[in-house]
Amino acid sequence: MELAHYSDYAVRLVNTEEPARARDSLTTVESVRGLFGANAQAARRATDADVTRFRSVRARLRAVFEAADSGAETLAVDLLNSLLLEFPVSPQISGHDTRDADGKPDWHMHLADHPSNATAGFAAIAAMGLAFHLTSYGVDRLGLCEAAPCRNAYLDTSTNRSRRYCSDRCATRANVAAYRARKRLETERSEATGRTAEKTQPSTPETVR
């Protein structure tokens, strides 16, 4: 489903905050506008008031990912449905700017900009994109990075549903940490075994003269 690519809007917004590190990059109207990417027309509608509104939507979208990541499938769907009801979309057929091999319009579905404000428009697109992704690929394709303390949101598009990290960097960091933990445990076990052997080793009796 081609509309699933709009789910990236949700990921971008959720990942503007790293709760475990107390980091938040969504602090100015410029940071809000940056989330729209190439959609400059929608970005221009953003005002200072949208910073707070975007943060509220972000918390609700993160709750969807948290529910999905923990296996609470019905809760994830209910939370997403509440966003869809509050921020409805306006779908349109588009194709005026793309052509197929024969030069004819490449008609496709497009989510039109919301007329009221920047937050409503972004939230509508993010929620609908996430909904299409969820229904097309499954709730378990919504995850949070396992490389603590990261917890960034990601969408698993792997063929075997094996993704666990938001990026290659986090995957490498987690693997290195796991390797070091194993080596540390092996060393501790080896030292403990050595100490036990020393304690149980019989002492040599004194020679009777």
PDB file of C-alpha atoms in Angstrom:
ATOM      1  CA  MET A   1       0.000   0.000   0.000  1.00  0.00           C
ATOM      2  CA  GLU A   2       1.703   3.171  -1.206  1.00  0.00           C
ATOM      3  CA  LEU A   3       0.123   5.373   1.464  1.00  0.00           C
ATOM      4  CA  ALA A   4       2.116   3.464   4.073  1.00  0.00           C
ATOM      5  CA  HIS A   5       5.131   5.629   3.248  1.00  0.00           C
ATOM      6  CA  TYR A   6       3.416   8.482   5.121  1.00  0.00           C
ATOM      7  CA  SER A   7       4.144   6.512   8.310  1.00  0.00           C
ATOM      8  CA  ASP A   8       7.605   8.083   8.216  1.00  0.00           C
ATOM      9  CA  TYR A   9       5.935  11.296   9.433  1.00  0.00           C
ATOM     10  CA  ALA A  10       5.105   9.503  12.703  1.00  0.00           C
ATOM     11  CA  VAL A  11       8.621   8.131  13.126  1.00  0.00           C
ATOM     12  CA  ARG A  12      10.204  11.530  12.487  1.00  0.00           C
ATOM     13  CA  LEU A  13       8.016  13.220  15.086  1.00  0.00           C
ATOM     14  CA  VAL A  14       8.397  10.541  17.775  1.00  0.00           C
ATOM     15  CA  ASN A  15      12.170  10.545  17.398  1.00  0.00           C
ATOM     16  CA  THR A  16      12.513  14.262  18.110  1.00  0.00           C
ATOM     17  CA  GLU A  17      12.575  13.227  21.768  1.00  0.00           C
ATOM     18  CA  GLU A  18      14.848  10.834  23.652  1.00  0.00           C
ATOM     19  CA  PRO A  19      13.165  10.512  27.075  1.00  0.00           C
ATOM     20  CA  ALA A  20      15.878   8.346  28.648  1.00  0.00           C
ATOM     21  CA  ARG A  21      18.529  10.917  27.726  1.00  0.00           C
ATOM     22  CA  ALA A  22      16.326  13.921  28.578  1.00  0.00           C
ATOM     23  CA  ARG A  23      16.805  15.270  25.034  1.00  0.00           C
ATOM     24  CA  ASP A  24      14.188  17.124  23.030  1.00  0.00           C
ATOM     25  CA  SER A  25      14.902  18.739  19.662  1.00  0.00           C
ATOM     26  CA  LEU A  26      11.318  19.953  19.200  1.00  0.00           C
ATOM     27  CA  THR A  27      11.760  23.349  20.847  1.00  0.00           C
ATOM     28  CA  THR A  28      11.204  25.986  18.155  1.00  0.00           C
ATOM     29  CA  VAL A  29       8.882  26.691  15.266  1.00  0.00           C
ATOM     30  CA  GLU A  30      11.838  26.070  12.946  1.00  0.00           C
ATOM     31  CA  SER A  31      12.189  22.538  14.305  1.00  0.00           C
ATOM     32  CA  VAL A  32       8.476  21.990  13.669  1.00  0.00           C
ATOM     33  CA  ARG A  33       8.790  23.207  10.094  1.00  0.00           C
ATOM     34  CA  GLY A  34      11.751  20.916   9.535  1.00  0.00           C
ATOM     35  CA  LEU A  35       9.556  17.885  10.146  1.00  0.00           C
ATOM     36  CA  PHE A  36       7.555  18.576   6.994  1.00  0.00           C
ATOM     37  CA  GLY A  37      10.543  17.917   4.765  1.00  0.00           C
ATOM     38  CA  ALA A  38       9.863  18.950   1.189  1.00  0.00           C
ATOM     39  CA  ASN A  39       6.295  20.023   1.960  1.00  0.00           C
ATOM     40  CA  ALA A  40       7.193  23.701   2.235  1.00  0.00           C
ATOM     41  CA  GLN A  41       3.626  24.948   1.843  1.00  0.00           C
ATOM     42  CA  ALA A  42       2.436  23.045   4.923  1.00  0.00           C
ATOM     43  CA  ALA A  43       5.564  24.001   6.881  1.00  0.00           C
ATOM     44  CA  ARG A  44       4.929  27.721   6.329  1.00  0.00           C
ATOM     45  CA  ARG A  45       1.658  27.451   8.265  1.00  0.00           C
ATOM     46  CA  ALA A  46       3.486  26.463  11.458  1.00  0.00           C
ATOM     47  CA  THR A  47       3.541  29.004  14.292  1.00  0.00           C
ATOM     48  CA  ASP A  48       5.013  29.079  17.794  1.00  0.00           C
ATOM     49  CA  ALA A  49       1.759  27.600  19.120  1.00  0.00           C
ATOM     50  CA  ASP A  50       2.410  24.440  17.111  1.00  0.00           C
ATOM     51  CA  VAL A  51       5.450  23.533  19.220  1.00  0.00           C
ATOM     52  CA  THR A  52       3.254  22.598  22.196  1.00  0.00           C
ATOM     53  CA  ARG A  53       0.614  20.993  19.988  1.00  0.00           C
ATOM     54  CA  PHE A  54       3.210  18.894  18.166  1.00  0.00           C
ATOM     55  CA  ARG A  55       4.611  17.680  21.492  1.00  0.00           C
ATOM     56  CA  SER A  56       1.151  16.521  22.537  1.00  0.00           C
ATOM     57  CA  VAL A  57       0.687  14.548  19.310  1.00  0.00           C
ATOM     58  CA  ARG A  58       4.209  13.158  19.692  1.00  0.00           C
ATOM     59  CA  ALA A  59       3.378  11.708  23.113  1.00  0.00           C
ATOM     60  CA  ARG A  60       0.292  10.006  21.713  1.00  0.00           C
ATOM     61  CA  LEU A  61       2.176   8.549  18.751  1.00  0.00           C
ATOM     62  CA  ARG A  62       4.928   7.253  21.049  1.00  0.00           C
ATOM     63  CA  ALA A  63       2.230   5.558  23.114  1.00  0.00           C
ATOM     64  CA  VAL A  64       1.153   3.682  19.959  1.00  0.00           C
ATOM     65  CA  PHE A  65       4.715   2.448  19.384  1.00  0.00           C
ATOM     66  CA  GLU A  66       5.116   1.531  23.066  1.00  0.00           C
ATOM     67  CA  ALA A  67       1.914  -0.515  23.022  1.00  0.00           C
ATOM     68  CA  ALA A  68       2.900  -2.278  19.798  1.00  0.00           C
ATOM     69  CA  ASP A  69       6.416  -2.944  21.079  1.00  0.00           C
ATOM     70  CA  SER A  70       5.090  -4.523  24.281  1.00  0.00           C
ATOM     71  CA  GLY A  71       2.681  -6.778  22.380  1.00  0.00           C
ATOM     72  CA  ALA A  72      -0.469  -4.863  23.411  1.00  0.00           C
ATOM     73  CA  GLU A  73      -1.942  -5.057  19.921  1.00  0.00           C
ATOM     74  CA  THR A  74      -5.499  -3.952  20.710  1.00  0.00           C
ATOM     75  CA  LEU A  75      -4.273  -0.990  22.768  1.00  0.00           C
ATOM     76  CA  ALA A  76      -2.015   0.142  19.934  1.00  0.00           C
ATOM     77  CA  VAL A  77      -4.937   0.047  17.519  1.00  0.00           C
ATOM     78  CA  ASP A  78      -7.262   1.869  19.939  1.00  0.00           C
ATOM     79  CA  LEU A  79      -4.708   4.642  20.510  1.00  0.00           C
ATOM     80  CA  LEU A  80      -4.178   5.055  16.783  1.00  0.00           C
ATOM     81  CA  ASN A  81      -7.910   5.070  16.100  1.00  0.00           C
ATOM     82  CA  SER A  82      -8.345   7.934  18.568  1.00  0.00           C
ATOM     83  CA  LEU A  83      -5.825   9.974  16.564  1.00  0.00           C
ATOM     84  CA  LEU A  84      -7.561   9.124  13.294  1.00  0.00           C
ATOM     85  CA  LEU A  85     -10.891  10.305  14.691  1.00  0.00           C
ATOM     86  CA  GLU A  86      -9.445  13.555  16.002  1.00  0.00           C
ATOM     87  CA  PHE A  87      -7.351  14.305  12.908  1.00  0.00           C
ATOM     88  CA  PRO A  88      -9.223  13.133   9.803  1.00  0.00           C
ATOM     89  CA  VAL A  89      -7.469  13.156   6.427  1.00  0.00           C
ATOM     90  CA  SER A  90      -8.522  14.448   3.026  1.00  0.00           C
ATOM     91  CA  PRO A  91      -7.446  11.867   0.421  1.00  0.00           C
ATOM     92  CA  GLN A  92      -7.075  12.963  -3.193  1.00  0.00           C
ATOM     93  CA  ILE A  93      -6.139  11.348  -6.487  1.00  0.00           C
ATOM     94  CA  SER A  94      -2.953  12.935  -7.762  1.00  0.00           C
ATOM     95  CA  GLY A  95      -0.853  12.529 -10.884  1.00  0.00           C
ATOM     96  CA  HIS A  96      -0.372  15.924 -12.459  1.00  0.00           C
ATOM     97  CA  ASP A  97       3.309  16.001 -11.491  1.00  0.00           C
ATOM     98  CA  THR A  98       4.232  12.402 -12.457  1.00  0.00           C
ATOM     99  CA  ARG A  99       4.071  10.558 -15.770  1.00  0.00           C
ATOM    100  CA  ASP A 100       4.291   6.888 -16.698  1.00  0.00           C
ATOM    101  CA  ALA A 101       6.313   5.418 -19.584  1.00  0.00           C
ATOM    102  CA  ASP A 102       3.645   6.469 -22.104  1.00  0.00           C
ATOM    103  CA  GLY A 103       3.587  10.045 -20.870  1.00  0.00           C
ATOM    104  CA  LYS A 104       0.198   9.649 -19.197  1.00  0.00           C
ATOM    105  CA  PRO A 105      -0.477  10.814 -15.631  1.00  0.00           C
ATOM    106  CA  ASP A 106       0.643   8.261 -13.048  1.00  0.00           C
ATOM    107  CA  TRP A 107      -2.485   8.423 -10.920  1.00  0.00           C
ATOM    108  CA  HIS A 108      -2.006   7.635  -7.235  1.00  0.00           C
ATOM    109  CA  MET A 109      -3.554   8.379  -3.851  1.00  0.00           C
ATOM    110  CA  HIS A 110      -2.295  11.436  -2.022  1.00  0.00           C
ATOM    111  CA  LEU A 111      -3.151  12.888   1.385  1.00  0.00           C
ATOM    112  CA  ALA A 112      -4.036  16.531   0.945  1.00  0.00           C
ATOM    113  CA  ASP A 113      -2.870  19.272   3.305  1.00  0.00           C
ATOM    114  CA  HIS A 114      -5.186  19.998   6.210  1.00  0.00           C
ATOM    115  CA  PRO A 115      -6.639  23.520   6.038  1.00  0.00           C
ATOM    116  CA  SER A 116      -6.875  24.335   9.746  1.00  0.00           C
ATOM    117  CA  ASN A 117      -3.326  24.392  11.183  1.00  0.00           C
ATOM    118  CA  ALA A 118       0.094  22.803  10.857  1.00  0.00           C
ATOM    119  CA  THR A 119      -0.373  20.369  13.742  1.00  0.00           C
ATOM    120  CA  ALA A 120      -3.692  19.038  12.474  1.00  0.00           C
ATOM    121  CA  GLY A 121      -2.248  18.544   9.022  1.00  0.00           C
ATOM    122  CA  PHE A 122       0.868  16.750  10.196  1.00  0.00           C
ATOM    123  CA  ALA A 123      -1.001  14.614  12.733  1.00  0.00           C
ATOM    124  CA  ALA A 124      -3.569  13.533  10.145  1.00  0.00           C
ATOM    125  CA  ILE A 125      -0.894  12.421   7.687  1.00  0.00           C
ATOM    126  CA  ALA A 126       1.232  10.719  10.377  1.00  0.00           C
ATOM    127  CA  ALA A 127      -1.707   8.820  11.879  1.00  0.00           C
ATOM    128  CA  MET A 128      -3.100   7.701   8.522  1.00  0.00           C
ATOM    129  CA  GLY A 129       0.331   6.637   7.278  1.00  0.00           C
ATOM    130  CA  LEU A 130       0.904   4.637  10.453  1.00  0.00           C
ATOM    131  CA  ALA A 131      -2.541   3.077  10.127  1.00  0.00           C
ATOM    132  CA  PHE A 132      -1.829   1.943   6.556  1.00  0.00           C
ATOM    133  CA  HIS A 133       1.523   0.523   7.639  1.00  0.00           C
ATOM    134  CA  LEU A 134      -0.042  -1.300  10.583  1.00  0.00           C
ATOM    135  CA  THR A 135      -2.871  -2.842   8.571  1.00  0.00           C
ATOM    136  CA  SER A 136      -0.612  -3.719   5.634  1.00  0.00           C
ATOM    137  CA  TYR A 137       2.295  -5.269   7.531  1.00  0.00           C
ATOM    138  CA  GLY A 138       1.125  -5.972  11.096  1.00  0.00           C
ATOM    139  CA  VAL A 139       1.260  -4.365  14.526  1.00  0.00           C
ATOM    140  CA  ASP A 140       4.514  -6.139  15.320  1.00  0.00           C
ATOM    141  CA  ARG A 141       6.216  -4.076  12.615  1.00  0.00           C
ATOM    142  CA  LEU A 142       6.088  -1.042  14.910  1.00  0.00           C
ATOM    143  CA  GLY A 143       8.971  -1.101  17.349  1.00  0.00           C
ATOM    144  CA  LEU A 144      11.226   0.794  19.728  1.00  0.00           C
ATOM    145  CA  CYS A 145      14.991   0.444  19.569  1.00  0.00           C
ATOM    146  CA  GLU A 146      16.359  -2.186  21.976  1.00  0.00           C
ATOM    147  CA  ALA A 147      19.732  -0.445  22.312  1.00  0.00           C
ATOM    148  CA  ALA A 148      19.181   1.203  25.681  1.00  0.00           C
ATOM    149  CA  PRO A 149      18.862   4.031  26.386  1.00  0.00           C
ATOM    150  CA  CYS A 150      17.904   4.912  22.799  1.00  0.00           C
ATOM    151  CA  ARG A 151      14.262   3.772  22.423  1.00  0.00           C
ATOM    152  CA  ASN A 152      13.793   5.533  19.096  1.00  0.00           C
ATOM    153  CA  ALA A 153      10.788   4.418  17.054  1.00  0.00           C
ATOM    154  CA  TYR A 154      11.240   2.421  13.865  1.00  0.00           C
ATOM    155  CA  LEU A 155       9.177   0.570  11.260  1.00  0.00           C
ATOM    156  CA  ASP A 156      10.317  -2.981  10.574  1.00  0.00           C
ATOM    157  CA  THR A 157      10.318  -3.646   6.827  1.00  0.00           C
ATOM    158  CA  SER A 158      12.644  -6.668   6.960  1.00  0.00           C
ATOM    159  CA  THR A 159      11.473  -9.816   5.197  1.00  0.00           C
ATOM    160  CA  ASN A 160      11.787 -11.975   8.318  1.00  0.00           C
ATOM    161  CA  ARG A 161      10.501  -9.483  10.885  1.00  0.00           C
ATOM    162  CA  SER A 162      13.895  -9.438  12.564  1.00  0.00           C
ATOM    163  CA  ARG A 163      14.588  -5.739  13.070  1.00  0.00           C
ATOM    164  CA  ARG A 164      15.325  -4.746  16.665  1.00  0.00           C
ATOM    165  CA  TYR A 165      17.195  -1.453  16.366  1.00  0.00           C
ATOM    166  CA  CYS A 166      16.458   1.961  14.893  1.00  0.00           C
ATOM    167  CA  SER A 167      19.785   2.189  13.039  1.00  0.00           C
ATOM    168  CA  ASP A 168      22.963   0.309  12.159  1.00  0.00           C
ATOM    169  CA  ARG A 169      24.782   2.440  14.721  1.00  0.00           C
ATOM    170  CA  CYS A 170      22.534   1.252  17.547  1.00  0.00           C
ATOM    171  CA  ALA A 171      22.738  -2.361  16.333  1.00  0.00           C
ATOM    172  CA  THR A 172      26.543  -2.206  16.393  1.00  0.00           C
ATOM    173  CA  ARG A 173      26.579  -0.559  19.818  1.00  0.00           C
ATOM    174  CA  ALA A 174      24.240  -3.232  21.221  1.00  0.00           C
ATOM    175  CA  ASN A 175      26.291  -6.065  19.739  1.00  0.00           C
ATOM    176  CA  VAL A 176      29.523  -4.653  21.167  1.00  0.00           C
ATOM    177  CA  ALA A 177      27.893  -4.237  24.584  1.00  0.00           C
ATOM    178  CA  ALA A 178      26.578  -7.814  24.472  1.00  0.00           C
ATOM    179  CA  TYR A 179      30.013  -9.136  23.474  1.00  0.00           C
ATOM    180  CA  ARG A 180      31.732  -7.293  26.316  1.00  0.00           C
ATOM    181  CA  ALA A 181      29.131  -8.557  28.774  1.00  0.00           C
ATOM    182  CA  ARG A 182      29.740 -12.152  27.657  1.00  0.00           C
ATOM    183  CA  LYS A 183      33.505 -11.767  27.964  1.00  0.00           C
ATOM    184  CA  ARG A 184      33.117 -10.221  31.414  1.00  0.00           C
ATOM    185  CA  LEU A 185      30.909 -13.126  32.522  1.00  0.00           C
ATOM    186  CA  GLU A 186      33.379 -15.678  31.126  1.00  0.00           C
ATOM    187  CA  THR A 187      36.213 -14.002  33.022  1.00  0.00           C
ATOM    188  CA  GLU A 188      34.242 -13.938  36.269  1.00  0.00           C
ATOM    189  CA  ARG A 189      33.319 -17.615  35.894  1.00  0.00           C
ATOM    190  CA  SER A 190      36.927 -18.550  35.137  1.00  0.00           C
ATOM    191  CA  GLU A 191      38.182 -16.676  38.189  1.00  0.00           C
ATOM    192  CA  ALA A 192      35.486 -18.233  40.387  1.00  0.00           C
ATOM    193  CA  THR A 193      36.373 -21.714  39.111  1.00  0.00           C
ATOM    194  CA  GLY A 194      40.060 -21.071  39.865  1.00  0.00           C
ATOM    195  CA  ARG A 195      39.318 -19.942  43.409  1.00  0.00           C
ATOM    196  CA  THR A 196      37.123 -22.990  44.020  1.00  0.00           C
ATOM    197  CA  ALA A 197      39.870 -25.317  42.755  1.00  0.00           C
ATOM    198  CA  GLU A 198      42.410 -23.747  45.120  1.00  0.00           C
ATOM    199  CA  LYS A 199      40.124 -24.199  48.122  1.00  0.00           C
ATOM    200  CA  THR A 200      39.366 -27.853  47.371  1.00  0.00           C
ATOM    201  CA  GLN A 201      42.964 -28.863  46.526  1.00  0.00           C
ATOM    202  CA  PRO A 202      44.253 -31.246  49.272  1.00  0.00           C
ATOM    203  CA  SER A 203      47.293 -30.041  51.213  1.00  0.00           C
ATOM    204  CA  THR A 204      50.520 -32.080  51.134  1.00  0.00           C
ATOM    205  CA  PRO A 205      51.018 -33.916  54.459  1.00  0.00           C
ATOM    206  CA  GLU A 206      54.165 -33.210  56.431  1.00  0.00           C
ATOM    207  CA  THR A 207      56.945 -35.820  56.273  1.00  0.00           C
ATOM    208  CA  VAL A 208      57.237 -37.755  59.511  1.00  0.00           C
ATOM    209  CA  ARG A 209      60.780 -37.734  60.827  1.00  0.00           C
TER     210      ARG A 209
END
